XYZ file of C-alpha atoms in Angstrom:
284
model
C -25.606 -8.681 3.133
C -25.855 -5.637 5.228
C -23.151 -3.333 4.882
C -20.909 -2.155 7.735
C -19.429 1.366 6.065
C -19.665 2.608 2.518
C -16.819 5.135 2.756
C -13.376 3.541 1.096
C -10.202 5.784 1.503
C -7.769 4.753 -0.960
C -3.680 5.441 -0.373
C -1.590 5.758 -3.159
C 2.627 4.538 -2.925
C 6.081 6.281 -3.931
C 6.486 7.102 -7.378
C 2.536 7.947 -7.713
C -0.272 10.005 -6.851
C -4.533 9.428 -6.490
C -4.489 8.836 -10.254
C -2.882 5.248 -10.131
C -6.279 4.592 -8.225
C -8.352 5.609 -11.188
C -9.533 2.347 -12.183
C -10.727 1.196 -8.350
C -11.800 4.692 -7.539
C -14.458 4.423 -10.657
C -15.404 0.679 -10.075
C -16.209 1.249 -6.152
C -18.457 4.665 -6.817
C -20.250 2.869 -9.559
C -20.858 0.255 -6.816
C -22.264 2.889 -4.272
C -19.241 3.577 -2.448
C -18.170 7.172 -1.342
C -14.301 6.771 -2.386
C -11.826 9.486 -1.529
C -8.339 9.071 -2.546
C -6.151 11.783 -1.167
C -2.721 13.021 -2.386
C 0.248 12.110 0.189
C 0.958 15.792 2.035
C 2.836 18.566 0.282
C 1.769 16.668 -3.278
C -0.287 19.301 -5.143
C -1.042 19.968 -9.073
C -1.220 17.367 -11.390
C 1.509 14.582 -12.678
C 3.137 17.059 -15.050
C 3.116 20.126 -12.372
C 4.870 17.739 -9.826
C 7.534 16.257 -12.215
C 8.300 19.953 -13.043
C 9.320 20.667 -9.895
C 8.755 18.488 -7.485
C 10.912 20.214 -4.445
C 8.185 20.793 -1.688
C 8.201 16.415 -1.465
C 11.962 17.272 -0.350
C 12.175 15.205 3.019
C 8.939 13.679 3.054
C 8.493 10.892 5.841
C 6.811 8.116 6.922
C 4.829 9.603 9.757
C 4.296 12.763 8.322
C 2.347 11.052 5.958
C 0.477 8.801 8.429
C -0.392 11.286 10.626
C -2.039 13.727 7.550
C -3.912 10.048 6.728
C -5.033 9.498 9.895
C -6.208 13.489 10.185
C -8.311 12.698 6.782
C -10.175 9.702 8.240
C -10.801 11.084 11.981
C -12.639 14.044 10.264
C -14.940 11.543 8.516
C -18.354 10.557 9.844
C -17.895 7.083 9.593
C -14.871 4.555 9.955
C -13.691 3.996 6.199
C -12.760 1.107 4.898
C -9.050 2.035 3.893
C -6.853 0.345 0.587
C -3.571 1.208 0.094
C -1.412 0.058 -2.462
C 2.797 -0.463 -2.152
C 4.097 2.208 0.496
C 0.004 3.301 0.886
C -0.364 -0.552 2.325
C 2.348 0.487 4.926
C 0.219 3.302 5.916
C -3.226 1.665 6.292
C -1.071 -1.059 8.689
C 0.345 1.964 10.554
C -3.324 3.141 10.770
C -5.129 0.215 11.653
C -2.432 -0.349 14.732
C -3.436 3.661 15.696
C -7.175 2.158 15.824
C -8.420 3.616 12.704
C -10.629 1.889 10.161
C -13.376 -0.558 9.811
C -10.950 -2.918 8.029
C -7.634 -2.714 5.859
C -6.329 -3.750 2.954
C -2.517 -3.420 1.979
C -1.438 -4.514 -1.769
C 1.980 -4.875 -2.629
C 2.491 -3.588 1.143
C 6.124 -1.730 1.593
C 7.291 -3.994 5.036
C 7.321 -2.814 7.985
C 10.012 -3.194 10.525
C 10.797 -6.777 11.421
C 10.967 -8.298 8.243
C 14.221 -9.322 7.285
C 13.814 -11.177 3.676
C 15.327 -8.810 1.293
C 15.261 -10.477 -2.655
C 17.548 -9.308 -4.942
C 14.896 -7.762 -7.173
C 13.750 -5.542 -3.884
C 17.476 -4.479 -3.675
C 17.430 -3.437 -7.504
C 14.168 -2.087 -7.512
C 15.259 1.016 -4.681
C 18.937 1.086 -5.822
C 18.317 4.807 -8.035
C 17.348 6.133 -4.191
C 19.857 3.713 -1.672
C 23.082 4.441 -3.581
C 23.504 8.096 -3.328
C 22.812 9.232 0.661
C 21.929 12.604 -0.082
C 18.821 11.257 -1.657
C 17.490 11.377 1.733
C 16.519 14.535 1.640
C 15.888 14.889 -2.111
C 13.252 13.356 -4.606
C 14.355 10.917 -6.969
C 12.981 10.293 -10.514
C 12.394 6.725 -11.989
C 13.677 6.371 -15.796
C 11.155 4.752 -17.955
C 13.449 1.983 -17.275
C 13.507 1.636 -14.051
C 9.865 1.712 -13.704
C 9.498 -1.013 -16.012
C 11.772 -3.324 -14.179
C 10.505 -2.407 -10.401
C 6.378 -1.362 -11.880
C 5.574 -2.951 -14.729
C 7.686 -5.841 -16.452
C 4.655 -7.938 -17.040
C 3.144 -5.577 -19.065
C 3.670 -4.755 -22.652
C 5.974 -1.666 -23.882
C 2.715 0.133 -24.550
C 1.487 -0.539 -21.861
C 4.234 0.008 -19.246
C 4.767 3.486 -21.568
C 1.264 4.742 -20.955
C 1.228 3.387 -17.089
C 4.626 5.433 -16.901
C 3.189 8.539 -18.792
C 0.136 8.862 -16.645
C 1.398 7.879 -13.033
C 5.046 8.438 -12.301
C 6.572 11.291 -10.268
C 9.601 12.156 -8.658
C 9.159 10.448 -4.892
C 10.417 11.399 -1.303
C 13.681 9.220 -0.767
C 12.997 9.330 2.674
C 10.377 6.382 2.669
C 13.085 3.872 1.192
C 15.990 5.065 3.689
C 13.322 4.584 6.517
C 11.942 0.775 5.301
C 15.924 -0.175 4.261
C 17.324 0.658 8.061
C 14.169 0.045 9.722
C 15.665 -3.395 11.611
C 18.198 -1.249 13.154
C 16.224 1.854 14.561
C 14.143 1.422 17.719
C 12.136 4.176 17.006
C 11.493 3.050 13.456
C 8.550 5.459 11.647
C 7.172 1.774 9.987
C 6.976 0.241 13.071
C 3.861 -1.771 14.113
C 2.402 -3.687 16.780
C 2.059 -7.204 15.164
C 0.117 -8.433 18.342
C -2.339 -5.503 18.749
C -5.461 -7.696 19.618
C -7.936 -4.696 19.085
C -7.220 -3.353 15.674
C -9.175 -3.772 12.818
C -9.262 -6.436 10.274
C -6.235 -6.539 7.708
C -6.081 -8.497 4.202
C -2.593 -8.292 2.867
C -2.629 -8.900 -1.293
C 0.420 -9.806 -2.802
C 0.977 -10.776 -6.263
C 3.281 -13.479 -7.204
C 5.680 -11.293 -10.023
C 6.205 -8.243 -8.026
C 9.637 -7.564 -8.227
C 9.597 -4.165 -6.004
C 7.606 -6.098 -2.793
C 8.427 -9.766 -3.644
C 5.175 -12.046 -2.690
C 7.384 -13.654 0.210
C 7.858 -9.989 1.710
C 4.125 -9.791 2.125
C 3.836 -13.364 3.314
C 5.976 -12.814 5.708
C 4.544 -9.488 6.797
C 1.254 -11.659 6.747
C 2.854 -14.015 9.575
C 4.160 -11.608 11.304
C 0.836 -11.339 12.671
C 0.652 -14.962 13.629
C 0.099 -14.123 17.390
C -2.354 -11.523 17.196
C -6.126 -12.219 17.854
C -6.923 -9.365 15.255
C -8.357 -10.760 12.115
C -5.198 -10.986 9.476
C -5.978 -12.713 5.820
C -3.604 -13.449 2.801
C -4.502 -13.466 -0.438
C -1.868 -13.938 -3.372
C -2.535 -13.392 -7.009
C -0.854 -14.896 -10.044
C 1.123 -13.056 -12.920
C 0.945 -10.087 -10.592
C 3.129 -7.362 -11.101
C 3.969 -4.781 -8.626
C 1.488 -2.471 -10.782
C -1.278 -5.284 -9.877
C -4.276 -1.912 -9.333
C -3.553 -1.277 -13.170
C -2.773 -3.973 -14.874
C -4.649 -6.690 -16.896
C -7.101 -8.404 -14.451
C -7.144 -5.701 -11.700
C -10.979 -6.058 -11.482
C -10.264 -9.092 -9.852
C -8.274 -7.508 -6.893
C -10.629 -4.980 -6.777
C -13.794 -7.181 -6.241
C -11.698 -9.514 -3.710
C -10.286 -6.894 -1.706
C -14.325 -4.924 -1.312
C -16.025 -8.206 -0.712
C -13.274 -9.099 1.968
C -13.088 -5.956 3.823
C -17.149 -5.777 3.556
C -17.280 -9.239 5.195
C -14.729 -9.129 7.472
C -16.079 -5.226 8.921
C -19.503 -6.746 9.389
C -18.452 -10.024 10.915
C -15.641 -7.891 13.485
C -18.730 -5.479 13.782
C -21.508 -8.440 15.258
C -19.439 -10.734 16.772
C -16.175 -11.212 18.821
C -14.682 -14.759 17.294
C -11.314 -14.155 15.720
C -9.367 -16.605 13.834
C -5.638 -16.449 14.604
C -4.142 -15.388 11.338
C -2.269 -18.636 10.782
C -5.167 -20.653 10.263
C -6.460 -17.983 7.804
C -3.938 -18.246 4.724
C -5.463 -18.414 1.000
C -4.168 -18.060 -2.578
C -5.240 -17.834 -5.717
């Protein structure tokens, strides 16, 4: 099969930087991909620089981040296709809507507004940032802990220790204020146009253990888009946790979400039928 692009941009969440892409970013260059995986704005050094001070995130929104995003993929010569993974998958929605990309996929997606389901395991997930206000403005560090529980809880200790050691830094609490009081804001930063009929193709992944993005959060994201002509897919994988780029069986992901955003690029590319996301709903 011809291929449409083979530029991937891949956008890291909260809590993490371009490392927690490792795995992917490997697997799709030894593929033949060009793969760039940017850090969010203001995040420079490595893991342990960050965590030692990790002020200059202070304040850190939404669309600050979207719009340095969608400044990385207008300067590249070719529409990418563009992964993002928890608050990442918000941003590649944001992007497609802004007309950018040859197709999207969002795993684990942080919701954006609309989408009023909110399990208890969400709630417990962001309660270090929600319950203190003046985390707005601040960054906020997740205790082994509290990764484990929100991150990693399928995994073993070992595991979840080394995932914790590698990946986690203090995050912007900005991003969970914004999602958490999204419903009430008419000028919402994670708002979307669920009906935009011209915007690229969009698989959301989901994974069926995730405690911080709960699989019926990203199925109901996924319906959201039930009246769009735009190309919308679902995909929802097993045992999942919300650390489903990193954990056991993430080659799986990986080779659904490139073969899906391949297909779906070419086919939006050479022709103009659309299926109406409703009709379009798979799972593992």
């Amino acid at each position: 099969m011809n291929q449409v692009t083979k530029t991937i941009v891949l956008i890291h969440g909260l809590w993490m930087t371009p490392r927690s892409w490792n795995l992917f970013h490997e697997y799709y260059e030894m593929r033949g991909y060009r793969v760039f995986a940017p850090a969010w704005p203001r995040l420079d050094g490595e893991v342990e620089d960050i965590r030692r001070n990790p002020s200059a995130l202070d304040g850190l929104g939404i669309l600050e981040v979207a719009d340095y995003y969608e400044n990385f993929v207008r300067s590249l010569d070719e529409p990418p296709i563009l992964i993002g993974h928890s608050f990442g998958g918000l941003i590649v929605q944001i992007l497609l809507d802004r007309g950018l990309g040859a197709a999207g996929v969002a795993i684990d997606s942080a919701t954006p507004k609309g989408i009023w389901k909110l399990p208890f395991s969400a709630i417990a997930s962001v309660s270090p940032v929600l319950l203190n206000p003046w985390n707005y403005k601040r960054t906020v560090a997740l205790t082994f802990e509290q990764f484990t529980y929100a991150f990693a809880h399928t995994m073993s200790e070992t595991e979840a220790r080394s995932a914790y050691q590698q990946n986690t830094i203090p995050g912007p609490g900005r991003p969970i204020f914004q999602v958490a009081s999204a419903n009430f804001n008419p000028w919402a930063a994670t708002k979307v146009n669920y009906r935009n009929p011209h915007r690229s193709p969009l698989l959301l992944i989901g994974g069926t253990k995730d405690r911080l993005v709960p699989a019926v959060q990203n199925r109901i994201n996924y319906k959201k888009y039930a009246r769009s002509q735009a190309i919308t897919d679902y995909k929802e994988f097993p045992n999942r946790s919300h650390l489903i780029i990193a954990q056991e069986g993430w080659q799986e992901v990986a080779d659904f979400a490139l073969s899906w955003a391949q297909h779906h690029a070419l086919t939006e590319t050479h022709t103009q039928t659309q299926t109406p996301p409703r009709d379009r709903m798979s799972s593992l």
